[in-house]
Coordinates of C-alpha atoms in Angstrom, one line a residue:
Chain Y
X1 CA -34.4 -57.9 44.4
X2 CA -31.9 -55.2 43.6
X3 CA -28.6 -56.3 45.1
X4 CA -26.9 -53.3 46.8
X5 CA -24.0 -55.3 48.3
X6 CA -22.5 -55.1 44.8
X7 CA -21.8 -51.4 45.5
X8 CA -18.6 -52.4 47.3
X9 CA -17.3 -54.4 44.3
X10 CA -15.0 -52.5 41.9
X11 CA -16.5 -53.9 38.7
X12 CA -19.9 -52.6 39.8
X13 CA -18.5 -49.2 40.7
X14 CA -16.8 -49.0 37.2
X15 CA -20.1 -50.0 35.7
X16 CA -21.9 -47.2 37.5
X17 CA -19.4 -44.6 36.4
X18 CA -19.7 -45.8 32.8
X19 CA -23.5 -45.8 32.9
X20 CA -23.5 -42.3 34.4
X21 CA -21.2 -40.9 31.6
X22 CA -23.3 -42.5 28.9
X23 CA -26.5 -41.3 30.5
X24 CA -25.1 -37.7 30.4
X25 CA -23.5 -37.7 27.0
X26 CA -25.8 -39.6 24.7
X27 CA -28.9 -37.5 25.3
X28 CA -26.9 -34.2 25.1
X29 CA -25.6 -35.1 21.6
X30 CA -28.9 -36.8 20.8
X31 CA -30.8 -33.5 21.2
X32 CA -29.0 -32.0 18.3
X33 CA -29.2 -35.2 16.3
X34 CA -32.9 -35.6 16.8
X35 CA -33.5 -31.9 15.9
X36 CA -31.5 -32.4 12.7
X37 CA -33.7 -35.4 11.8
X38 CA -30.7 -37.7 12.0
X39 CA -32.2 -40.0 14.7
X40 CA -30.8 -43.0 13.0
X41 CA -27.3 -41.6 12.7
X42 CA -26.2 -43.3 15.9
X43 CA -27.4 -46.7 14.6
X44 CA -25.4 -46.2 11.4
X45 CA -22.2 -45.3 13.3
X46 CA -22.8 -48.2 15.6
X47 CA -22.9 -50.7 12.7
X48 CA -19.7 -49.3 11.3
X49 CA -18.0 -49.2 14.7
X50 CA -18.3 -53.0 14.9
X51 CA -15.7 -53.3 12.2
X52 CA -13.5 -51.0 14.2
X53 CA -13.8 -53.3 17.3
X54 CA -13.0 -56.3 15.3
X55 CA -10.0 -54.6 13.7
X56 CA -8.7 -54.0 17.3
X57 CA -8.9 -57.8 18.0
X58 CA -7.3 -58.6 14.7
X59 CA -4.4 -56.3 15.2
X60 CA -4.0 -56.7 18.9
X61 CA -4.8 -53.0 19.6
X62 CA -7.3 -51.9 22.2
X63 CA -10.8 -52.3 20.5
X64 CA -12.0 -49.0 22.0
X65 CA -9.3 -47.1 20.1
X66 CA -9.9 -48.8 16.8
X67 CA -13.6 -48.3 17.3
X68 CA -13.1 -44.6 17.8
X69 CA -11.0 -44.4 14.6
X70 CA -13.4 -46.4 12.4
X71 CA -16.6 -44.8 14.0
X72 CA -15.2 -41.3 13.3
X73 CA -14.3 -42.2 9.7
X74 CA -17.8 -43.8 9.2
X75 CA -19.5 -40.7 10.7
X76 CA -17.7 -38.4 8.3
X77 CA -18.6 -40.6 5.4
X78 CA -22.2 -40.5 6.4
X79 CA -22.1 -36.7 6.8
X80 CA -20.6 -36.4 3.3
X81 CA -23.3 -38.5 1.8
X82 CA -26.0 -36.5 3.7
X83 CA -24.5 -33.1 2.7
X84 CA -24.6 -34.1 -1.0
X85 CA -28.3 -34.8 -0.5
X86 CA -28.7 -37.2 -3.4
X87 CA -31.7 -39.5 -3.3
X88 CA -29.3 -42.4 -3.8
X89 CA -27.6 -41.4 -0.5
X90 CA -30.2 -43.5 1.3
X91 CA -29.0 -46.6 -0.4
X92 CA -25.3 -45.6 0.0
X93 CA -25.9 -45.3 3.8
X94 CA -27.6 -48.7 3.9
X95 CA -24.6 -50.3 2.1
X96 CA -22.2 -48.7 4.6
X97 CA -24.2 -50.1 7.5
X98 CA -24.4 -53.7 6.1
X99 CA -20.7 -53.5 5.3
X100 CA -20.0 -52.4 8.9
X101 CA -21.8 -55.3 10.5
X102 CA -20.7 -58.0 8.1
X103 CA -17.1 -56.7 8.1
X104 CA -17.1 -56.7 11.9
X105 CA -18.5 -60.3 12.2
X106 CA -16.1 -61.6 9.6
X107 CA -13.0 -59.9 11.1
X108 CA -14.0 -61.0 14.6
X109 CA -14.3 -64.6 13.3
X110 CA -10.8 -64.7 11.9
X111 CA -9.2 -62.7 14.7
X112 CA -7.0 -64.7 17.1
X113 CA -8.8 -63.6 20.3
X114 CA -12.3 -63.3 18.6
X115 CA -15.2 -65.4 19.8
X116 CA -19.0 -65.2 19.6
X117 CA -19.1 -64.2 23.3
X118 CA -16.8 -61.2 22.5
X119 CA -18.9 -60.3 19.5
X120 CA -22.1 -60.4 21.7
X121 CA -20.5 -58.3 24.4
X122 CA -20.0 -55.5 21.9
X123 CA -23.3 -55.9 20.1
X124 CA -25.4 -56.0 23.2
X125 CA -23.0 -54.4 25.8
X126 CA -21.1 -55.9 28.7
X127 CA -21.1 -53.3 31.3
X128 CA -19.9 -55.7 34.0
X129 CA -16.6 -56.2 32.1
X130 CA -15.7 -52.5 31.9
X131 CA -12.1 -52.1 33.0
X132 CA -10.3 -49.2 34.6
X133 CA -8.6 -48.4 31.3
X134 CA -12.0 -48.4 29.6
X135 CA -13.2 -45.9 32.2
X136 CA -10.3 -43.6 31.3
X137 CA -11.1 -43.7 27.6
X138 CA -14.8 -43.3 28.2
X139 CA -14.2 -40.5 30.7
X140 CA -11.9 -38.7 28.2
X141 CA -14.3 -39.0 25.4
X142 CA -17.2 -37.8 27.6
X143 CA -15.3 -34.7 28.6
X144 CA -14.6 -34.1 24.8
X145 CA -18.3 -34.6 23.9
X146 CA -19.7 -32.4 26.7
X147 CA -17.0 -29.8 25.9
X148 CA -18.1 -29.6 22.3
X149 CA -21.7 -29.2 23.4
X150 CA -20.7 -26.4 25.8
X151 CA -18.5 -24.5 23.4
X152 CA -20.4 -24.9 20.2
X153 CA -23.9 -25.4 21.6
X154 CA -25.2 -22.1 20.5
X155 CA -24.0 -22.5 16.9
X156 CA -25.1 -26.2 16.8
X157 CA -28.6 -25.0 17.9
X158 CA -28.9 -22.7 14.9
X159 CA -27.5 -25.4 12.5
X160 CA -29.8 -28.1 13.7
X161 CA -32.8 -25.8 13.8
X162 CA -32.4 -24.4 10.3
X163 CA -29.3 -25.1 8.2
X164 CA -30.1 -22.3 5.7
X165 CA -30.4 -19.8 8.6
X166 CA -27.0 -21.0 9.8
X167 CA -25.6 -20.3 6.4
X168 CA -27.3 -16.9 6.3
X169 CA -25.6 -16.1 9.7
X170 CA -22.2 -16.9 8.3
X171 CA -21.7 -20.0 10.5
X172 CA -19.2 -22.6 9.3
X173 CA -21.9 -25.0 8.3
X174 CA -19.6 -27.7 6.9
X175 CA -17.4 -27.7 9.9
X176 CA -20.3 -27.8 12.4
X177 CA -22.0 -30.6 10.5
X178 CA -18.8 -32.7 10.7
X179 CA -18.5 -31.7 14.4
X180 CA -22.0 -33.2 15.0
X181 CA -21.1 -36.4 13.2
X182 CA -17.7 -36.8 15.0
X183 CA -19.3 -36.1 18.4
X184 CA -22.0 -38.6 17.7
X185 CA -19.3 -41.2 16.8
X186 CA -17.5 -40.6 20.0
X187 CA -20.7 -41.0 21.9
X188 CA -21.4 -44.3 20.2
X189 CA -18.0 -45.6 21.4
X190 CA -18.7 -44.3 24.9
X191 CA -22.1 -46.1 24.9
X192 CA -20.9 -49.3 23.2
X193 CA -19.7 -51.0 26.4
X194 CA -22.9 -50.1 28.3
X195 CA -25.8 -50.8 26.0
X196 CA -24.0 -52.4 23.0
X197 CA -23.6 -51.1 19.4
X198 CA -27.1 -52.3 18.4
X199 CA -28.8 -50.3 21.1
X200 CA -26.4 -47.3 21.3
X201 CA -28.8 -45.0 19.4
X202 CA -31.6 -45.7 21.9
X203 CA -29.9 -43.6 24.5
X204 CA -29.4 -40.8 22.1
X205 CA -33.0 -40.7 20.9
X206 CA -35.4 -42.0 23.6
X207 CA -34.5 -39.6 26.4
X208 CA -34.8 -36.7 24.0
X209 CA -38.2 -38.0 22.7
X210 CA -39.3 -38.3 26.3
X211 CA -38.1 -34.9 27.3
X212 CA -39.7 -33.0 24.4
X213 CA -43.2 -34.3 25.5
X214 CA -42.8 -32.1 28.6
X215 CA -40.7 -29.1 27.7
X216 CA -41.1 -25.8 25.7
X217 CA -37.4 -24.9 25.1
X218 CA -34.3 -26.4 23.5
X219 CA -32.0 -26.0 26.5
X220 CA -34.6 -27.4 28.9
X221 CA -35.2 -30.4 26.6
X222 CA -31.5 -31.2 26.6
X223 CA -31.1 -30.9 30.3
X224 CA -34.2 -32.9 31.1
X225 CA -33.1 -35.5 28.5
X226 CA -29.8 -35.8 30.3
X227 CA -31.6 -36.4 33.6
X228 CA -33.8 -39.1 31.9
X229 CA -30.7 -40.6 30.4
X230 CA -28.9 -40.9 33.7
X231 CA -32.0 -42.3 35.5
X232 CA -32.5 -44.9 32.7
X233 CA -28.9 -46.1 32.6
X234 CA -28.4 -46.2 36.3
X235 CA -31.9 -47.7 36.9
X236 CA -31.4 -50.3 34.2
X237 CA -28.0 -51.2 35.7
X238 CA -29.4 -51.6 39.2
X239 CA -32.4 -53.6 37.8
X240 CA -29.9 -56.0 36.2
X241 CA -28.5 -56.9 39.6
X242 CA -31.8 -58.6 40.5
X243 CA -30.8 -61.6 38.4
X244 CA -27.9 -62.7 36.2
X245 CA -30.6 -63.4 33.6
X246 CA -31.4 -59.7 33.2
X247 CA -29.1 -58.1 30.6
X248 CA -28.2 -54.5 31.7
X249 CA -28.2 -53.1 28.1
X250 CA -31.7 -54.2 27.4
X251 CA -32.9 -53.3 30.8
X252 CA -31.7 -49.7 30.3
X253 CA -33.3 -49.3 27.0
X254 CA -36.6 -50.8 28.1
X255 CA -36.6 -48.6 31.2
X256 CA -36.1 -45.6 28.9
X257 CA -39.0 -46.7 26.7
X258 CA -41.2 -47.1 29.7
X259 CA -40.3 -43.5 30.7
X260 CA -41.2 -42.3 27.2
X261 CA -44.7 -44.0 27.4
X262 CA -45.3 -42.3 30.7
X263 CA -44.2 -38.9 29.4
X264 CA -46.5 -39.3 26.4
X265 CA -49.4 -39.5 28.8
X266 CA -48.2 -36.8 31.2
X267 CA -47.3 -34.6 28.3
X268 CA -50.9 -34.6 27.1
X269 CA -52.2 -33.3 30.4
X270 CA -49.4 -30.7 30.7
X271 CA -50.1 -29.4 27.2
X272 CA -53.9 -29.4 27.8
X273 CA -53.3 -27.4 31.0
X274 CA -51.0 -25.0 29.2
X275 CA -53.2 -24.3 26.3
X276 CA -56.2 -23.6 28.6
X277 CA -54.0 -21.3 30.6
X278 CA -52.9 -19.4 27.5
X279 CA -56.5 -19.4 26.1
X280 CA -57.5 -17.6 29.3
X281 CA -54.6 -15.2 29.2
X282 CA -55.1 -14.4 25.6
X283 CA -58.8 -13.8 26.2
X284 CA -59.7 -16.3 23.5
X285 CA -57.9 -14.1 20.9
X286 CA -55.2 -16.5 19.8
X287 CA -55.8 -19.9 18.5
X288 CA -53.4 -22.2 20.4
X289 CA -52.4 -25.2 18.3
X290 CA -52.3 -28.5 20.1
X291 CA -49.2 -30.1 18.9
X292 CA -48.9 -33.8 19.1
Chain K
X1 CA -27.3 6.3 -3.7
X2 CA -25.1 4.8 -1.0
X3 CA -23.0 1.7 -1.1
X4 CA -24.2 -1.3 -3.1
X5 CA -25.7 -3.9 -0.7
X6 CA -26.4 -6.7 -3.1
X7 CA -25.5 -7.1 -6.7
X8 CA -26.4 -10.1 -8.9
X9 CA -25.0 -10.3 -12.5
X10 CA -26.4 -12.8 -15.0
X11 CA -27.6 -15.0 -12.1
X12 CA -28.8 -18.4 -13.1
X13 CA -30.1 -21.1 -10.9
X14 CA -31.1 -24.7 -11.9
X15 CA -32.9 -26.8 -9.4
X16 CA -33.3 -30.5 -10.3
X17 CA -32.5 -29.8 -13.9
X18 CA -35.2 -27.1 -14.2
X19 CA -34.0 -23.6 -14.8
X20 CA -35.5 -21.4 -12.1
X21 CA -33.5 -18.2 -12.7
X22 CA -32.5 -17.5 -16.3
X23 CA -30.0 -14.7 -16.1
X24 CA -31.0 -12.0 -13.6
X25 CA -29.2 -8.7 -13.1
X26 CA -30.2 -7.0 -9.9
X27 CA -28.5 -4.3 -7.9
X28 CA -29.8 -3.3 -4.5
X29 CA -28.4 0.0 -3.1
X30 CA -28.2 0.8 0.6
X31 CA -31.5 2.3 1.7
X32 CA -33.5 0.7 -1.1
X33 CA -36.9 -0.7 -0.1
X34 CA -37.5 -3.3 -2.7
X35 CA -40.4 -5.6 -3.2
X36 CA -39.7 -8.7 -5.4
X37 CA -43.0 -9.8 -6.9
X38 CA -44.2 -12.5 -9.2
X39 CA -46.6 -15.4 -9.5
X40 CA -46.0 -18.7 -7.6
X41 CA -43.1 -20.5 -9.1
X42 CA -41.8 -17.4 -10.9
X43 CA -38.5 -17.8 -9.0
X44 CA -38.8 -14.8 -6.6
X45 CA -37.9 -16.8 -3.5
X46 CA -35.1 -18.5 -5.3
X47 CA -33.9 -15.0 -6.4
X48 CA -33.5 -13.6 -2.9
X49 CA -31.9 -16.9 -1.6
X50 CA -29.4 -16.9 -4.5
X51 CA -28.8 -13.2 -4.0
X52 CA -27.4 -14.1 -0.5
X53 CA -25.6 -17.1 -1.8
X54 CA -27.9 -19.5 0.1
X55 CA -28.8 -21.2 -3.2
X56 CA -25.8 -21.9 -5.4
X57 CA -25.7 -20.2 -8.8
X58 CA -25.2 -22.3 -11.9
X59 CA -24.1 -19.2 -13.8
X60 CA -23.3 -15.5 -13.2
X61 CA -22.3 -14.1 -9.8
X62 CA -23.6 -12.4 -6.8
X63 CA -21.9 -10.0 -4.4
X64 CA -22.8 -9.0 -0.8
X65 CA -21.4 -5.6 0.0
X66 CA -19.0 -6.1 -2.9
X67 CA -17.8 -9.5 -1.7
X68 CA -18.7 -13.0 -3.1
X69 CA -20.7 -15.0 -0.5
X70 CA -18.0 -17.6 0.1
X71 CA -15.6 -14.9 1.2
X72 CA -18.1 -12.6 2.9
X73 CA -17.4 -12.2 6.6
X74 CA -19.8 -9.5 7.7
X75 CA -22.9 -11.6 7.9
X76 CA -24.2 -9.6 10.9
X77 CA -25.0 -6.9 8.3
X78 CA -27.7 -9.1 6.8
X79 CA -30.9 -10.2 8.6
X80 CA -32.6 -13.0 6.6
X81 CA -36.2 -13.8 7.4
X82 CA -37.1 -17.2 5.9
X83 CA -40.6 -18.1 4.7
X84 CA -41.4 -20.2 7.8
X85 CA -40.1 -21.4 11.1
X86 CA -38.2 -24.7 10.7
X87 CA -39.7 -27.4 12.9
X88 CA -36.9 -30.0 12.4
X89 CA -37.1 -33.1 14.5
X90 CA -39.6 -31.7 16.9
X91 CA -37.3 -30.6 19.7
X92 CA -39.0 -27.4 20.9
X93 CA -37.3 -24.0 21.2
X94 CA -38.7 -21.1 23.2
X95 CA -39.6 -17.8 21.5
X96 CA -36.6 -16.3 23.3
X97 CA -34.2 -19.0 22.2
X98 CA -35.2 -18.5 18.6
X99 CA -35.0 -14.7 18.7
X100 CA -31.7 -14.8 20.6
X101 CA -30.2 -17.0 17.8
X102 CA -30.5 -13.9 15.6
X103 CA -27.5 -12.5 17.5
X104 CA -25.3 -15.5 16.5
X105 CA -23.5 -13.6 13.7
X106 CA -22.4 -10.9 16.2
X107 CA -21.3 -13.3 18.9
X108 CA -18.0 -15.0 19.6
X109 CA -17.6 -18.6 20.9
X110 CA -16.9 -18.9 24.6
X111 CA -18.2 -15.4 25.3
X112 CA -21.1 -15.1 27.6
X113 CA -24.3 -13.4 26.7
X114 CA -23.7 -9.6 27.1
X115 CA -26.1 -7.0 28.3
X116 CA -26.1 -5.6 24.8
X117 CA -27.2 -9.0 23.5
X118 CA -30.0 -9.3 26.0
X119 CA -31.2 -5.8 25.4
X120 CA -31.3 -6.3 21.6
X121 CA -33.3 -9.5 22.1
X122 CA -35.7 -7.7 24.5
X123 CA -36.2 -4.8 22.1
X124 CA -36.8 -7.2 19.2
X125 CA -39.4 -9.1 21.2
X126 CA -41.1 -5.9 22.2
X127 CA -41.1 -4.6 18.6
X128 CA -43.2 -7.6 17.5
X129 CA -45.4 -7.7 20.6
X130 CA -44.2 -11.0 21.9
X131 CA -42.7 -9.9 25.2
X132 CA -45.2 -11.9 27.1
X133 CA -44.7 -15.1 25.2
X134 CA -40.9 -15.5 25.5
X135 CA -41.0 -18.8 27.4
X136 CA -43.5 -20.4 25.1
X137 CA -42.6 -23.0 22.5
X138 CA -42.2 -21.1 19.2
X139 CA -43.4 -24.1 17.2
X140 CA -46.7 -24.1 19.2
X141 CA -47.6 -20.5 18.1
X142 CA -50.0 -19.6 15.3
X143 CA -48.6 -18.9 11.8
X144 CA -48.8 -15.2 12.3
X145 CA -47.0 -15.3 15.6
X146 CA -44.3 -17.6 14.2
X147 CA -43.8 -15.0 11.4
X148 CA -43.3 -12.3 14.2
X149 CA -40.7 -14.6 15.9
X150 CA -38.8 -14.8 12.6
X151 CA -38.9 -11.0 12.1
X152 CA -37.8 -10.5 15.8
X153 CA -34.9 -12.9 15.2
X154 CA -33.7 -10.7 12.3
X155 CA -34.3 -7.5 14.3
X156 CA -32.3 -9.0 17.2
X157 CA -29.2 -9.1 15.0
X158 CA -29.4 -5.4 14.3
X159 CA -28.4 -5.8 10.7
X160 CA -28.0 -3.1 8.0
X161 CA -30.1 -5.0 5.4
X162 CA -33.2 -7.1 5.9
X163 CA -34.0 -9.8 3.3
X164 CA -37.5 -11.2 3.9
X165 CA -39.0 -14.2 2.1
X166 CA -42.8 -13.6 1.9
X167 CA -43.2 -12.1 5.4
X168 CA -46.9 -11.3 4.6
X169 CA -47.9 -14.7 3.4
X170 CA -50.6 -16.3 5.4
X171 CA -50.4 -13.9 8.4
X172 CA -53.3 -12.2 10.1
X173 CA -54.2 -8.6 9.6
X174 CA -52.8 -7.6 12.9
X175 CA -49.4 -9.1 12.1
X176 CA -49.5 -7.4 8.7
X177 CA -50.0 -4.0 10.3
X178 CA -47.3 -4.8 12.9
X179 CA -44.9 -5.7 10.0
X180 CA -45.8 -2.4 8.3
X181 CA -45.0 -0.4 11.5
X182 CA -41.8 -2.3 12.0
X183 CA -40.7 -1.7 8.4
X184 CA -41.6 2.0 8.7
X185 CA -39.2 2.3 11.6
X186 CA -36.5 0.4 9.7
X187 CA -36.9 2.6 6.6
X188 CA -36.7 5.7 8.7
X189 CA -33.4 4.4 10.1
X190 CA -32.1 4.1 6.6
X191 CA -32.0 0.3 6.5
X192 CA -32.1 -1.7 3.3
X193 CA -35.1 -3.9 2.8
X194 CA -35.6 -6.6 0.2
X195 CA -38.9 -8.5 0.6
X196 CA -40.6 -11.1 -1.5
X197 CA -44.3 -10.5 -1.6
X198 CA -47.2 -11.9 -3.5
X199 CA -49.2 -8.8 -2.7
X200 CA -48.1 -5.7 -0.8
X201 CA -51.1 -4.9 1.3
X202 CA -50.3 -2.4 4.0
X203 CA -46.6 -2.4 3.0
X204 CA -47.4 -0.7 -0.3
X205 CA -46.6 3.0 0.7
X206 CA -43.2 2.0 2.0
X207 CA -41.9 0.3 -1.1
X208 CA -39.6 2.5 -3.2
X209 CA -38.9 0.0 -6.0
X210 CA -40.7 -3.0 -7.4
X211 CA -39.0 -5.9 -9.2
X212 CA -41.3 -8.3 -11.0
X213 CA -40.0 -11.7 -11.8
X214 CA -41.6 -13.7 -14.6
X215 CA -40.3 -17.1 -15.6
X216 CA -37.0 -16.6 -14.0
X217 CA -36.3 -13.2 -15.5
X218 CA -36.8 -9.6 -14.4
X219 CA -39.9 -8.4 -16.2
X220 CA -40.1 -5.0 -14.5
X221 CA -37.8 -3.0 -12.3
X222 CA -38.8 0.5 -11.2
X223 CA -41.6 2.1 -9.3
X224 CA -43.9 -0.5 -7.7
X225 CA -46.7 -1.5 -10.1
X226 CA -50.0 -0.1 -9.1
X227 CA -53.0 -2.4 -8.7
X228 CA -55.6 -1.7 -11.4
X229 CA -59.3 -2.0 -11.8
X230 CA -61.1 -4.1 -9.2
X231 CA -57.9 -4.8 -7.4
X232 CA -57.3 -1.1 -6.7
X233 CA -60.4 -0.6 -4.7
X234 CA -59.8 0.0 -1.0
X235 CA -60.5 -3.1 1.1
X236 CA -60.2 -5.3 -1.9
X237 CA -59.5 -8.9 -0.9
X238 CA -56.9 -10.2 -3.3
X239 CA -57.9 -13.8 -3.8
X240 CA -56.2 -16.3 -6.1
X241 CA -57.4 -19.8 -6.8
X242 CA -53.9 -21.2 -6.3
X243 CA -54.1 -22.3 -2.7
X244 CA -54.5 -26.0 -3.5
X245 CA -52.0 -26.0 -6.3
X246 CA -48.7 -27.8 -5.6
X247 CA -46.0 -25.2 -5.0
X248 CA -43.2 -25.4 -7.4
X249 CA -39.5 -25.0 -6.5
X250 CA -37.7 -25.8 -3.3
X251 CA -40.9 -26.1 -1.3
X252 CA -42.3 -29.0 -3.2
X253 CA -44.5 -31.2 -1.2
X254 CA -45.7 -28.3 0.9
X255 CA -49.3 -27.2 0.3
X256 CA -50.4 -23.7 0.9
X257 CA -51.9 -23.1 4.3
X258 CA -53.3 -20.1 6.0

């Protein structure tokens, strides 16, 4: 059973706040990233960020801060490789990812405070161990991320929709591309404590994939994805209170996936209903393409 | 002749080591209505993209209203209509969202949508007959309707010059007529129009100048070439056996579709 008596405990309240912020931020950024066909960007940044976490342990700095620095640097490197558009870019990215994980594991091994348990808590999340300082950092980053989406959303929409169009509209394409990468990096760090670096990307991608089964617009897709993100992260966290054997990170991601499967089925009916409706309204003139 | 809208001098473009444009000189004056024609793979799409600085030149130069693309700041003066609507990662966008994005060059960050923005978008939607589809997903529309969305997006920006990449390719007869009507109004307003076309169809009477590209060079520049023989007969369906042929250039991998 879900244990609601935990709601009085501070660690659980902090966990709820962290889950809420992740549930809001990850799908918001994820909508742009999915539209840009960069669904795996979050995974890449997550791998690189592990080295950042380990650097924190090695140098005695807060791992969240070193993770931010390394994740941002990694995201910019990935963006540079992407923008050059070489076919070898694929392999260059893969090398960066392996280096990130191997470097992280190695540094964690030799760091004074490092242990396998610590490593696991960053790889797979440890939402119950979120501290008050963590919440300040996560909260600050979340404000930054949602601020970027609010201020640059219109331009990012054009960029992610059609980069050539963005250029033909005189938008600062290079700057905006880097902004997407950096925002994704910040989101990875926000989500790292909640679902872990290996599952970070799931919350950026799955709610968006779920939402786009049901929506017709970009803005509505983003807003609905944020709702799904919050439901999955809070729901997964609550589900994990049923037993200490249920890991919250995995519960959140599996719940999000279950939502996706459901939306896939519902979406079929919604679309069928819609296309019939428009067939009637168009008096059979216009062929309505079923997209799926 | 008014101000020079676009001017390319000795323009060369190389894509994947293959020369696509081999030294093109092309000046478009304000008020010109130019059709850029040529066979598939002749470089006509590359030419208009390079003209706007969207495809980098490997030689020569191009100027937009007298300014190189990198330093050009008046992008609102240009309405670019790409060949097709980008689908991206599959996140839908409504017809209105796409058309409204045509205002982006005229808008400032942090400023809310003004009444003028909204009216321009309404007018553009009305002009292409999509006022009743504003809430539909643009990606779910038919090819011809998607083309109308793209044209409406350019109209919404209220530019001085329209650059259209194959606006007539693969669209239904109704959309072709609608495009002709829209262009007639634009021409009457003194707008500059550069359009890439494989065949002119109902647009023919509007065109004041034809530029024919062959193997990356300008083969003809002057009055639009008249169809001859069989092709000149009214109602002639211009059919080429190239639909299944792999398209060369930047659209590789894409197969012609109706």
